[in-house]
mmCIF file with all atom_site columns, C-alpha atoms in Angstrom:
data_model
loop_
_atom_site.group_PDB
_atom_site.id
_atom_site.type_symbol
_atom_site.label_atom_id
_atom_site.label_alt_id
_atom_site.label_comp_id
_atom_site.label_asym_id
_atom_site.label_entity_id
_atom_site.label_seq_id
_atom_site.pdbx_PDB_ins_code
_atom_site.Cartn_x
_atom_site.Cartn_y
_atom_site.Cartn_z
_atom_site.occupancy
_atom_site.B_iso_or_equiv
_atom_site.pdbx_formal_charge
_atom_site.auth_seq_id
_atom_site.auth_comp_id
_atom_site.auth_asym_id
_atom_site.auth_atom_id
_atom_site.pdbx_PDB_model_num
ATOM 1   C CA . GLY U 1 1   ? -0.034 0.049   0.272  1.00 57.00 ? 1   GLY U CA 1
ATOM 2   C CA . ALA U 1 2   ? 1.158  3.139   -0.085 1.00 83.00 ? 2   ALA U CA 1
ATOM 3   C CA . GLY U 1 3   ? 3.625  5.162   2.374  1.00 94.00 ? 3   GLY U CA 1
ATOM 4   C CA . VAL U 1 4   ? 3.626  8.388   3.582  1.00 97.00 ? 4   VAL U CA 1
ATOM 5   C CA . SER U 1 5   ? 3.959  10.806  1.156  1.00 97.00 ? 5   SER U CA 1
ATOM 6   C CA . GLN U 1 6   ? 5.328  14.507  1.859  1.00 98.00 ? 6   GLN U CA 1
ATOM 7   C CA . SER U 1 7   ? 5.123  17.711  -0.733 1.00 98.00 ? 7   SER U CA 1
ATOM 8   C CA . PRO U 1 8   ? 7.240  19.704  -1.890 1.00 98.00 ? 8   PRO U CA 1
ATOM 9   C CA . ARG U 1 9   ? 10.087 17.500  -2.044 1.00 97.00 ? 9   ARG U CA 1
ATOM 10  C CA . TYR U 1 10  ? 12.403 20.110  -1.958 1.00 98.00 ? 10  TYR U CA 1
ATOM 11  C CA . LYS U 1 11  ? 11.628 23.526  -1.381 1.00 98.00 ? 11  LYS U CA 1
ATOM 12  C CA . VAL U 1 12  ? 13.549 27.150  -1.401 1.00 98.00 ? 12  VAL U CA 1
ATOM 13  C CA . ALA U 1 13  ? 12.666 30.195  0.280  1.00 98.00 ? 13  ALA U CA 1
ATOM 14  C CA . LYS U 1 14  ? 14.165 33.553  0.618  1.00 98.00 ? 14  LYS U CA 1
ATOM 15  C CA . ARG U 1 15  ? 14.736 34.881  4.459  1.00 98.00 ? 15  ARG U CA 1
ATOM 16  C CA . GLY U 1 16  ? 11.039 36.027  5.410  1.00 98.00 ? 16  GLY U CA 1
ATOM 17  C CA . GLN U 1 17  ? 8.902  34.083  3.365  1.00 98.00 ? 17  GLN U CA 1
ATOM 18  C CA . ASP U 1 18  ? 6.131  31.468  4.921  1.00 98.00 ? 18  ASP U CA 1
ATOM 19  C CA . VAL U 1 19  ? 6.171  27.762  3.523  1.00 98.00 ? 19  VAL U CA 1
ATOM 20  C CA . ALA U 1 20  ? 3.999  25.347  4.210  1.00 98.00 ? 20  ALA U CA 1
ATOM 21  C CA . LEU U 1 21  ? 4.867  21.660  3.925  1.00 98.00 ? 21  LEU U CA 1
ATOM 22  C CA . ARG U 1 22  ? 2.233  19.282  3.718  1.00 98.00 ? 22  ARG U CA 1
ATOM 23  C CA . CYS U 1 23  ? 2.040  15.817  4.957  1.00 98.00 ? 23  CYS U CA 1
ATOM 24  C CA . ASP U 1 24  ? -0.460 12.428  3.879  1.00 98.00 ? 24  ASP U CA 1
ATOM 25  C CA . PRO U 1 25  ? -0.262 9.774   6.315  1.00 97.00 ? 25  PRO U CA 1
ATOM 26  C CA . ILE U 1 26  ? -0.722 6.080   5.607  1.00 96.00 ? 26  ILE U CA 1
ATOM 27  C CA . SER U 1 27  ? -4.502 5.663   5.466  1.00 94.00 ? 27  SER U CA 1
ATOM 28  C CA . GLY U 1 28  ? -6.262 5.331   9.067  1.00 92.00 ? 28  GLY U CA 1
ATOM 29  C CA . HIS U 1 29  ? -3.043 5.849   10.699 1.00 94.00 ? 29  HIS U CA 1
ATOM 30  C CA . VAL U 1 30  ? -3.645 8.288   13.970 1.00 94.00 ? 30  VAL U CA 1
ATOM 31  C CA . SER U 1 31  ? -0.456 9.526   15.308 1.00 94.00 ? 31  SER U CA 1
ATOM 32  C CA . LEU U 1 32  ? 1.263  12.011  13.413 1.00 96.00 ? 32  LEU U CA 1
ATOM 33  C CA . PHE U 1 33  ? 4.819  13.590  13.621 1.00 96.00 ? 33  PHE U CA 1
ATOM 34  C CA . TRP U 1 34  ? 6.389  16.282  12.435 1.00 98.00 ? 34  TRP U CA 1
ATOM 35  C CA . TYR U 1 35  ? 10.419 15.788  13.011 1.00 97.00 ? 35  TYR U CA 1
ATOM 36  C CA . GLN U 1 36  ? 13.256 18.182  11.924 1.00 98.00 ? 36  GLN U CA 1
ATOM 37  C CA . GLN U 1 37  ? 16.287 16.987  10.858 1.00 98.00 ? 37  GLN U CA 1
ATOM 38  C CA . ALA U 1 38  ? 19.984 19.347  10.175 1.00 96.00 ? 38  ALA U CA 1
ATOM 39  C CA . LEU U 1 39  ? 22.648 18.050  8.408  1.00 94.00 ? 39  LEU U CA 1
ATOM 40  C CA . GLY U 1 40  ? 24.377 15.365  9.748  1.00 92.00 ? 40  GLY U CA 1
ATOM 41  C CA . GLN U 1 41  ? 21.691 15.637  12.762 1.00 95.00 ? 41  GLN U CA 1
ATOM 42  C CA . GLY U 1 42  ? 19.263 13.147  13.806 1.00 96.00 ? 42  GLY U CA 1
ATOM 43  C CA . PRO U 1 43  ? 15.813 13.301  13.653 1.00 97.00 ? 43  PRO U CA 1
ATOM 44  C CA . GLU U 1 44  ? 14.456 16.072  15.758 1.00 96.00 ? 44  GLU U CA 1
ATOM 45  C CA . PHE U 1 45  ? 10.392 15.696  17.432 1.00 95.00 ? 45  PHE U CA 1
ATOM 46  C CA . LEU U 1 46  ? 8.172  19.164  16.827 1.00 97.00 ? 46  LEU U CA 1
ATOM 47  C CA . THR U 1 47  ? 5.029  18.382  16.975 1.00 96.00 ? 47  THR U CA 1
ATOM 48  C CA . TYR U 1 48  ? 2.208  15.183  17.397 1.00 94.00 ? 48  TYR U CA 1
ATOM 49  C CA . PHE U 1 49  ? -1.013 14.493  16.470 1.00 95.00 ? 49  PHE U CA 1
ATOM 50  C CA . GLN U 1 50  ? -3.566 12.021  17.429 1.00 94.00 ? 50  GLN U CA 1
ATOM 51  C CA . ASN U 1 51  ? -6.378 12.301  14.898 1.00 95.00 ? 51  ASN U CA 1
ATOM 52  C CA . GLU U 1 52  ? -7.175 15.904  14.466 1.00 96.00 ? 52  GLU U CA 1
ATOM 53  C CA . ALA U 1 53  ? -5.799 16.722  18.152 1.00 96.00 ? 53  ALA U CA 1
ATOM 54  C CA . GLN U 1 54  ? -2.188 18.092  18.769 1.00 96.00 ? 54  GLN U CA 1
ATOM 55  C CA . LEU U 1 55  ? -1.105 16.805  21.883 1.00 94.00 ? 55  LEU U CA 1
ATOM 56  C CA . ASP U 1 56  ? 2.654  17.718  22.035 1.00 94.00 ? 56  ASP U CA 1
ATOM 57  C CA . LYS U 1 57  ? 3.923  20.722  20.393 1.00 94.00 ? 57  LYS U CA 1
ATOM 58  C CA . SER U 1 58  ? 6.938  21.264  22.806 1.00 94.00 ? 58  SER U CA 1
ATOM 59  C CA . GLY U 1 59  ? 9.675  20.591  19.992 1.00 95.00 ? 59  GLY U CA 1
ATOM 60  C CA . LEU U 1 60  ? 8.291  23.398  17.830 1.00 97.00 ? 60  LEU U CA 1
ATOM 61  C CA . PRO U 1 61  ? 11.531 25.990  18.274 1.00 95.00 ? 61  PRO U CA 1
ATOM 62  C CA . SER U 1 62  ? 9.523  29.479  17.898 1.00 95.00 ? 62  SER U CA 1
ATOM 63  C CA . ASP U 1 63  ? 6.217  30.477  17.156 1.00 96.00 ? 63  ASP U CA 1
ATOM 64  C CA . ARG U 1 64  ? 7.017  30.617  13.678 1.00 98.00 ? 64  ARG U CA 1
ATOM 65  C CA . PHE U 1 65  ? 6.490  27.207  13.789 1.00 98.00 ? 65  PHE U CA 1
ATOM 66  C CA . PHE U 1 66  ? 2.461  25.985  13.262 1.00 97.00 ? 66  PHE U CA 1
ATOM 67  C CA . ALA U 1 67  ? 1.166  22.559  12.624 1.00 98.00 ? 67  ALA U CA 1
ATOM 68  C CA . GLU U 1 68  ? -2.493 21.407  11.934 1.00 98.00 ? 68  GLU U CA 1
ATOM 69  C CA . ARG U 1 69  ? -4.667 18.473  10.679 1.00 98.00 ? 69  ARG U CA 1
ATOM 70  C CA . PRO U 1 70  ? -8.068 19.343  10.826 1.00 96.00 ? 70  PRO U CA 1
ATOM 71  C CA . GLU U 1 71  ? -9.943 16.417  9.390  1.00 95.00 ? 71  GLU U CA 1
ATOM 72  C CA . GLY U 1 72  ? -7.081 14.176  11.861 1.00 94.00 ? 72  GLY U CA 1
ATOM 73  C CA . SER U 1 73  ? -5.409 12.760  8.069  1.00 95.00 ? 73  SER U CA 1
ATOM 74  C CA . VAL U 1 74  ? -3.577 15.574  5.703  1.00 98.00 ? 74  VAL U CA 1
ATOM 75  C CA . SER U 1 75  ? -1.252 17.761  8.131  1.00 98.00 ? 75  SER U CA 1
ATOM 76  C CA . THR U 1 76  ? 0.814  20.675  6.791  1.00 98.00 ? 76  THR U CA 1
ATOM 77  C CA . LEU U 1 77  ? 3.425  22.305  8.665  1.00 98.00 ? 77  LEU U CA 1
ATOM 78  C CA . LYS U 1 78  ? 4.285  25.799  8.309  1.00 98.00 ? 78  LYS U CA 1
ATOM 79  C CA . ILE U 1 79  ? 6.886  28.137  8.609  1.00 98.00 ? 79  ILE U CA 1
ATOM 80  C CA . GLN U 1 80  ? 6.383  32.055  8.788  1.00 98.00 ? 80  GLN U CA 1
ATOM 81  C CA . ARG U 1 81  ? 9.093  34.532  8.254  1.00 98.00 ? 81  ARG U CA 1
ATOM 82  C CA . THR U 1 82  ? 11.889 31.878  7.448  1.00 98.00 ? 82  THR U CA 1
ATOM 83  C CA . GLN U 1 83  ? 15.084 32.088  8.864  1.00 97.00 ? 83  GLN U CA 1
ATOM 84  C CA . GLN U 1 84  ? 18.846 30.722  7.419  1.00 97.00 ? 84  GLN U CA 1
ATOM 85  C CA . GLU U 1 85  ? 18.464 28.493  10.559 1.00 96.00 ? 85  GLU U CA 1
ATOM 86  C CA . ASP U 1 86  ? 15.393 26.725  9.363  1.00 98.00 ? 86  ASP U CA 1
ATOM 87  C CA . SER U 1 87  ? 16.716 25.475  6.587  1.00 98.00 ? 87  SER U CA 1
ATOM 88  C CA . ALA U 1 88  ? 16.517 21.198  7.106  1.00 98.00 ? 88  ALA U CA 1
ATOM 89  C CA . VAL U 1 89  ? 14.641 18.240  6.339  1.00 98.00 ? 89  VAL U CA 1
ATOM 90  C CA . TYR U 1 90  ? 11.421 18.074  7.704  1.00 98.00 ? 90  TYR U CA 1
ATOM 91  C CA . LEU U 1 91  ? 10.214 14.414  8.393  1.00 98.00 ? 91  LEU U CA 1
ATOM 92  C CA . CYS U 1 92  ? 6.901  13.473  8.279  1.00 98.00 ? 92  CYS U CA 1
ATOM 93  C CA . ALA U 1 93  ? 6.073  10.006  10.386 1.00 96.00 ? 93  ALA U CA 1
ATOM 94  C CA . SER U 1 94  ? 2.989  8.212   11.414 1.00 95.00 ? 94  SER U CA 1
ATOM 95  C CA . SER U 1 95  ? 1.901  5.504   13.707 1.00 92.00 ? 95  SER U CA 1
ATOM 96  C CA . ARG U 1 96  ? -1.546 3.468   13.390 1.00 89.00 ? 96  ARG U CA 1
ATOM 97  C CA . TRP U 1 97  ? -1.395 3.414   17.031 1.00 82.00 ? 97  TRP U CA 1
ATOM 98  C CA . ARG U 1 98  ? -2.701 6.007   19.942 1.00 74.00 ? 98  ARG U CA 1
ATOM 99  C CA . THR U 1 99  ? -0.179 5.168   22.375 1.00 72.00 ? 99  THR U CA 1
ATOM 100 C CA . GLN U 1 100 ? 3.505  2.576   21.998 1.00 71.00 ? 100 GLN U CA 1
ATOM 101 C CA . THR U 1 101 ? 3.477  4.949   18.810 1.00 75.00 ? 101 THR U CA 1
ATOM 102 C CA . TYR U 1 102 ? 7.522  3.709   18.317 1.00 79.00 ? 102 TYR U CA 1
ATOM 103 C CA . GLU U 1 103 ? 6.623  2.223   15.315 1.00 83.00 ? 103 GLU U CA 1
ATOM 104 C CA . GLN U 1 104 ? 6.642  4.962   13.144 1.00 90.00 ? 104 GLN U CA 1
ATOM 105 C CA . TYR U 1 105 ? 6.559  4.654   9.313  1.00 93.00 ? 105 TYR U CA 1
ATOM 106 C CA . PHE U 1 106 ? 8.573  7.835   7.966  1.00 96.00 ? 106 PHE U CA 1
ATOM 107 C CA . GLY U 1 107 ? 7.897  9.986   4.569  1.00 97.00 ? 107 GLY U CA 1
ATOM 108 C CA . PRO U 1 108 ? 10.986 11.126  2.268  1.00 96.00 ? 108 PRO U CA 1
ATOM 109 C CA . GLY U 1 109 ? 10.734 14.678  3.965  1.00 98.00 ? 109 GLY U CA 1
ATOM 110 C CA . THR U 1 110 ? 10.645 18.046  2.591  1.00 98.00 ? 110 THR U CA 1
ATOM 111 C CA . ARG U 1 111 ? 14.815 19.541  2.110  1.00 98.00 ? 111 ARG U CA 1
ATOM 112 C CA . LEU U 1 112 ? 13.993 23.395  2.263  1.00 98.00 ? 112 LEU U CA 1
ATOM 113 C CA . THR U 1 113 ? 16.917 25.786  2.131  1.00 98.00 ? 113 THR U CA 1
ATOM 114 C CA . VAL U 1 114 ? 16.287 29.083  3.529  1.00 98.00 ? 114 VAL U CA 1
ATOM 115 C CA . THR U 1 115 ? 18.420 32.201  0.963  1.00 97.00 ? 115 THR U CA 1
ATOM 116 C CA . ARG K 2 1   ? 24.654 16.196  28.080 1.00 68.00 ? 1   ARG K CA 1
ATOM 117 C CA . LYS K 2 2   ? 22.478 14.703  25.526 1.00 79.00 ? 2   LYS K CA 1
ATOM 118 C CA . GLU K 2 3   ? 19.990 12.294  25.617 1.00 91.00 ? 3   GLU K CA 1
ATOM 119 C CA . VAL K 2 4   ? 20.843 9.933   23.142 1.00 96.00 ? 4   VAL K CA 1
ATOM 120 C CA . GLU K 2 5   ? 24.595 9.978   22.191 1.00 96.00 ? 5   GLU K CA 1
ATOM 121 C CA . GLN K 2 6   ? 26.043 7.669   19.105 1.00 96.00 ? 6   GLN K CA 1
ATOM 122 C CA . ASP K 2 7   ? 29.973 7.918   17.983 1.00 94.00 ? 7   ASP K CA 1
ATOM 123 C CA . PRO K 2 8   ? 29.759 9.742   14.206 1.00 93.00 ? 8   PRO K CA 1
ATOM 124 C CA . GLY K 2 9   ? 31.923 7.492   12.608 1.00 93.00 ? 9   GLY K CA 1
ATOM 125 C CA . PRO K 2 10  ? 32.974 7.113   9.672  1.00 96.00 ? 10  PRO K CA 1
ATOM 126 C CA . PHE K 2 11  ? 33.282 3.504   10.590 1.00 96.00 ? 11  PHE K CA 1
ATOM 127 C CA . ASN K 2 12  ? 35.352 2.297   7.344  1.00 97.00 ? 12  ASN K CA 1
ATOM 128 C CA . VAL K 2 13  ? 34.934 -1.422  7.332  1.00 98.00 ? 13  VAL K CA 1
ATOM 129 C CA . PRO K 2 14  ? 35.796 -4.001  4.155  1.00 98.00 ? 14  PRO K CA 1
ATOM 130 C CA . GLU K 2 15  ? 33.039 -6.225  3.161  1.00 98.00 ? 15  GLU K CA 1
ATOM 131 C CA . GLY K 2 16  ? 32.895 -9.287  5.055  1.00 98.00 ? 16  GLY K CA 1
ATOM 132 C CA . ALA K 2 17  ? 33.982 -7.540  8.348  1.00 98.00 ? 17  ALA K CA 1
ATOM 133 C CA . THR K 2 18  ? 32.293 -7.546  11.754 1.00 98.00 ? 18  THR K CA 1
ATOM 134 C CA . VAL K 2 19  ? 31.642 -4.311  12.906 1.00 97.00 ? 19  VAL K CA 1
ATOM 135 C CA . ALA K 2 20  ? 29.687 -3.083  15.920 1.00 96.00 ? 20  ALA K CA 1
ATOM 136 C CA . PHE K 2 21  ? 27.989 0.219   16.833 1.00 93.00 ? 21  PHE K CA 1
ATOM 137 C CA . ASN K 2 22  ? 26.964 1.507   20.367 1.00 95.00 ? 22  ASN K CA 1
ATOM 138 C CA . CYS K 2 23  ? 24.537 4.740   21.805 1.00 96.00 ? 23  CYS K CA 1
ATOM 139 C CA . THR K 2 24  ? 24.459 5.709   24.944 1.00 97.00 ? 24  THR K CA 1
ATOM 140 C CA . TYR K 2 25  ? 21.286 7.322   26.819 1.00 95.00 ? 25  TYR K CA 1
ATOM 141 C CA . SER K 2 26  ? 20.600 8.973   29.906 1.00 93.00 ? 26  SER K CA 1
ATOM 142 C CA . ASN K 2 27  ? 16.762 8.255   30.907 1.00 90.00 ? 27  ASN K CA 1
ATOM 143 C CA . SER K 2 28  ? 17.656 5.143   32.979 1.00 89.00 ? 28  SER K CA 1
ATOM 144 C CA . ALA K 2 29  ? 13.808 4.735   32.730 1.00 88.00 ? 29  ALA K CA 1
ATOM 145 C CA . SER K 2 30  ? 13.966 4.424   29.413 1.00 88.00 ? 30  SER K CA 1
ATOM 146 C CA . GLN K 2 31  ? 11.995 1.119   28.247 1.00 85.00 ? 31  GLN K CA 1
ATOM 147 C CA . SER K 2 32  ? 12.077 0.946   24.188 1.00 89.00 ? 32  SER K CA 1
ATOM 148 C CA . PHE K 2 33  ? 15.077 1.230   21.865 1.00 93.00 ? 33  PHE K CA 1
ATOM 149 C CA . PHE K 2 34  ? 15.077 1.046   18.137 1.00 93.00 ? 34  PHE K CA 1
ATOM 150 C CA . TRP K 2 35  ? 17.751 0.897   15.563 1.00 96.00 ? 35  TRP K CA 1
ATOM 151 C CA . TYR K 2 36  ? 16.802 2.859   12.348 1.00 96.00 ? 36  TYR K CA 1
ATOM 152 C CA . ARG K 2 37  ? 18.959 2.577   8.727  1.00 97.00 ? 37  ARG K CA 1
ATOM 153 C CA . GLN K 2 38  ? 19.259 6.289   7.056  1.00 97.00 ? 38  GLN K CA 1
ATOM 154 C CA . ASP K 2 39  ? 20.500 6.131   3.522  1.00 97.00 ? 39  ASP K CA 1
ATOM 155 C CA . CYS K 2 40  ? 22.015 9.157   1.964  1.00 94.00 ? 40  CYS K CA 1
ATOM 156 C CA . ARG K 2 41  ? 19.026 12.088  1.335  1.00 92.00 ? 41  ARG K CA 1
ATOM 157 C CA . LYS K 2 42  ? 16.107 9.331   2.391  1.00 95.00 ? 42  LYS K CA 1
ATOM 158 C CA . GLU K 2 43  ? 13.780 8.933   5.076  1.00 95.00 ? 43  GLU K CA 1
ATOM 159 C CA . PRO K 2 44  ? 14.961 6.953   8.143  1.00 96.00 ? 44  PRO K CA 1
ATOM 160 C CA . LYS K 2 45  ? 13.512 3.268   7.999  1.00 94.00 ? 45  LYS K CA 1
ATOM 161 C CA . LEU K 2 46  ? 13.095 0.758   11.216 1.00 92.00 ? 46  LEU K CA 1
ATOM 162 C CA . LEU K 2 47  ? 15.332 -1.878  10.937 1.00 94.00 ? 47  LEU K CA 1
ATOM 163 C CA . MET K 2 48  ? 15.179 -3.715  14.165 1.00 92.00 ? 48  MET K CA 1
ATOM 164 C CA . SER K 2 49  ? 14.008 -3.282  17.918 1.00 90.00 ? 49  SER K CA 1
ATOM 165 C CA . VAL K 2 50  ? 15.861 -4.144  21.285 1.00 90.00 ? 50  VAL K CA 1
ATOM 166 C CA . TYR K 2 51  ? 14.487 -6.355  23.297 1.00 76.00 ? 51  TYR K CA 1
ATOM 167 C CA . SER K 2 52  ? 15.549 -6.880  27.118 1.00 81.00 ? 52  SER K CA 1
ATOM 168 C CA . SER K 2 53  ? 17.135 -10.567 25.767 1.00 79.00 ? 53  SER K CA 1
ATOM 169 C CA . GLY K 2 54  ? 18.645 -8.835  22.676 1.00 84.00 ? 54  GLY K CA 1
ATOM 170 C CA . ASN K 2 55  ? 17.144 -9.469  19.298 1.00 90.00 ? 55  ASN K CA 1
ATOM 171 C CA . GLU K 2 56  ? 18.883 -10.865 16.025 1.00 93.00 ? 56  GLU K CA 1
ATOM 172 C CA . ASP K 2 57  ? 17.712 -10.862 12.576 1.00 94.00 ? 57  ASP K CA 1
ATOM 173 C CA . GLY K 2 58  ? 20.001 -12.724 10.061 1.00 96.00 ? 58  GLY K CA 1
ATOM 174 C CA . ARG K 2 59  ? 23.402 -10.438 9.991  1.00 98.00 ? 59  ARG K CA 1
ATOM 175 C CA . PHE K 2 60  ? 22.555 -7.946  12.897 1.00 97.00 ? 60  PHE K CA 1
ATOM 176 C CA . THR K 2 61  ? 22.373 -8.303  16.119 1.00 96.00 ? 61  THR K CA 1
ATOM 177 C CA . ALA K 2 62  ? 20.911 -5.620  18.543 1.00 96.00 ? 62  ALA K CA 1
ATOM 178 C CA . GLN K 2 63  ? 21.710 -6.289  22.740 1.00 95.00 ? 63  GLN K CA 1
ATOM 179 C CA . LEU K 2 64  ? 20.743 -3.783  26.024 1.00 94.00 ? 64  LEU K CA 1
ATOM 180 C CA . ASN K 2 65  ? 22.770 -3.393  28.326 1.00 93.00 ? 65  ASN K CA 1
ATOM 181 C CA . ARG K 2 66  ? 20.614 -1.684  31.269 1.00 92.00 ? 66  ARG K CA 1
ATOM 182 C CA . ALA K 2 67  ? 23.281 -1.521  33.882 1.00 92.00 ? 67  ALA K CA 1
ATOM 183 C CA . SER K 2 68  ? 25.565 0.556   31.528 1.00 93.00 ? 68  SER K CA 1
ATOM 184 C CA . GLN K 2 69  ? 22.834 2.172   29.778 1.00 94.00 ? 69  GLN K CA 1
ATOM 185 C CA . TYR K 2 70  ? 23.728 1.320   26.144 1.00 94.00 ? 70  TYR K CA 1
ATOM 186 C CA . ILE K 2 71  ? 22.413 -0.216  22.943 1.00 96.00 ? 71  ILE K CA 1
ATOM 187 C CA . SER K 2 72  ? 24.553 -2.212  20.352 1.00 96.00 ? 72  SER K CA 1
ATOM 188 C CA . LEU K 2 73  ? 24.013 -2.795  17.003 1.00 97.00 ? 73  LEU K CA 1
ATOM 189 C CA . LEU K 2 74  ? 26.243 -6.326  15.654 1.00 97.00 ? 74  LEU K CA 1
ATOM 190 C CA . ILE K 2 75  ? 26.441 -5.980  11.496 1.00 98.00 ? 75  ILE K CA 1
ATOM 191 C CA . ARG K 2 76  ? 28.453 -9.619  10.609 1.00 98.00 ? 76  ARG K CA 1
ATOM 192 C CA . ASP K 2 77  ? 29.474 -10.063 7.550  1.00 98.00 ? 77  ASP K CA 1
ATOM 193 C CA . SER K 2 78  ? 29.161 -6.316  5.656  1.00 98.00 ? 78  SER K CA 1
ATOM 194 C CA . LYS K 2 79  ? 27.933 -6.088  2.832  1.00 98.00 ? 79  LYS K CA 1
ATOM 195 C CA . LEU K 2 80  ? 28.563 -3.167  0.409  1.00 98.00 ? 80  LEU K CA 1
ATOM 196 C CA . SER K 2 81  ? 24.815 -2.271  0.678  1.00 98.00 ? 81  SER K CA 1
ATOM 197 C CA . ASP K 2 82  ? 24.662 -1.714  4.851  1.00 98.00 ? 82  ASP K CA 1
ATOM 198 C CA . SER K 2 83  ? 26.633 1.865   3.948  1.00 98.00 ? 83  SER K CA 1
ATOM 199 C CA . ALA K 2 84  ? 24.286 4.229   5.563  1.00 98.00 ? 84  ALA K CA 1
ATOM 200 C CA . THR K 2 85  ? 23.716 6.016   8.341  1.00 98.00 ? 85  THR K CA 1
ATOM 201 C CA . TYR K 2 86  ? 22.411 3.761   11.524 1.00 98.00 ? 86  TYR K CA 1
ATOM 202 C CA . LEU K 2 87  ? 20.181 6.086   13.953 1.00 97.00 ? 87  LEU K CA 1
ATOM 203 C CA . CYS K 2 88  ? 19.459 4.982   17.355 1.00 96.00 ? 88  CYS K CA 1
ATOM 204 C CA . ALA K 2 89  ? 16.322 5.786   18.877 1.00 95.00 ? 89  ALA K CA 1
ATOM 205 C CA . VAL K 2 90  ? 14.704 5.688   22.651 1.00 94.00 ? 90  VAL K CA 1
ATOM 206 C CA . TRP K 2 91  ? 10.811 5.929   23.369 1.00 90.00 ? 91  TRP K CA 1
ATOM 207 C CA . GLU K 2 92  ? 10.047 8.293   25.435 1.00 85.00 ? 92  GLU K CA 1
ATOM 208 C CA . GLU K 2 93  ? 7.183  7.136   27.092 1.00 77.00 ? 93  GLU K CA 1
ATOM 209 C CA . TYR K 2 94  ? 5.928  9.792   28.873 1.00 78.00 ? 94  TYR K CA 1
ATOM 210 C CA . GLY K 2 95  ? 6.470  11.968  25.773 1.00 76.00 ? 95  GLY K CA 1
ATOM 211 C CA . ASN K 2 96  ? 4.841  9.120   23.665 1.00 79.00 ? 96  ASN K CA 1
ATOM 212 C CA . LYS K 2 97  ? 8.186  10.384  21.744 1.00 85.00 ? 97  LYS K CA 1
ATOM 213 C CA . LEU K 2 98  ? 11.360 8.758   20.141 1.00 91.00 ? 98  LEU K CA 1
ATOM 214 C CA . VAL K 2 99  ? 14.363 10.611  20.577 1.00 94.00 ? 99  VAL K CA 1
ATOM 215 C CA . PHE K 2 100 ? 16.962 9.831   18.268 1.00 96.00 ? 100 PHE K CA 1
ATOM 216 C CA . GLY K 2 101 ? 20.513 10.173  18.461 1.00 97.00 ? 101 GLY K CA 1
ATOM 217 C CA . ALA K 2 102 ? 22.591 11.835  15.393 1.00 97.00 ? 102 ALA K CA 1
ATOM 218 C CA . GLY K 2 103 ? 23.869 8.459   13.654 1.00 97.00 ? 103 GLY K CA 1
ATOM 219 C CA . THR K 2 104 ? 26.929 6.802   13.386 1.00 97.00 ? 104 THR K CA 1
ATOM 220 C CA . ILE K 2 105 ? 28.162 6.336   9.819  1.00 97.00 ? 105 ILE K CA 1
ATOM 221 C CA . LEU K 2 106 ? 29.162 2.990   8.429  1.00 98.00 ? 106 LEU K CA 1
ATOM 222 C CA . ARG K 2 107 ? 31.007 2.900   4.784  1.00 98.00 ? 107 ARG K CA 1
ATOM 223 C CA . VAL K 2 108 ? 31.958 -0.910  3.647  1.00 98.00 ? 108 VAL K CA 1
ATOM 224 C CA . LYS K 2 109 ? 34.334 -0.800  0.941  1.00 97.00 ? 109 LYS K CA 1
ATOM 225 C CA . SER K 2 110 ? 35.816 -3.613  -1.432 1.00 94.00 ? 110 SER K CA 1
#
């Protein structure tokens, strides 16, 4: 079946622009995670949804970052007024479980470059 | 101190060699541990879960040492296709999230 998909795969933004990154989780997966992966680092947790509820946003680096999942399926991560330090790969992962959600399937990521 | 630490490598090994990586974690209450593999410019993919009794899958063996708070991954008979970054991940039950290390780079050469 289809895996997690993300779009766009690559995004170049000028500093100060707003960007929106989309994640389509595996159908039926209730839990959805966003991670940020800087070059040479592991994925760092940003935020977590269970269905449409955002249960944890403790990893969002600033109030310029905003995520939503209004209907409990597709999710969008929005970054306002992008800065150079936002350049990274943004990974989305989904899990079929509500708890014990360590069995996660990752999408291919969106590589964001802020110039 | 980072929650999950790994030697970044790279580990350069010849085909057929045995190689082992360790990963240390800081939270003694952690219960669940995983190894992910990440190819260049690709997403992480779950390689193995790490059980308290150890876990073996073909050429790959994962071990947990709770007393010293580390997990290990052993790869026997390395193949060129094993070249990748190996990410260690620890499950934070209270936060319902995975915490990843920075990864260890493995390069297998012919």
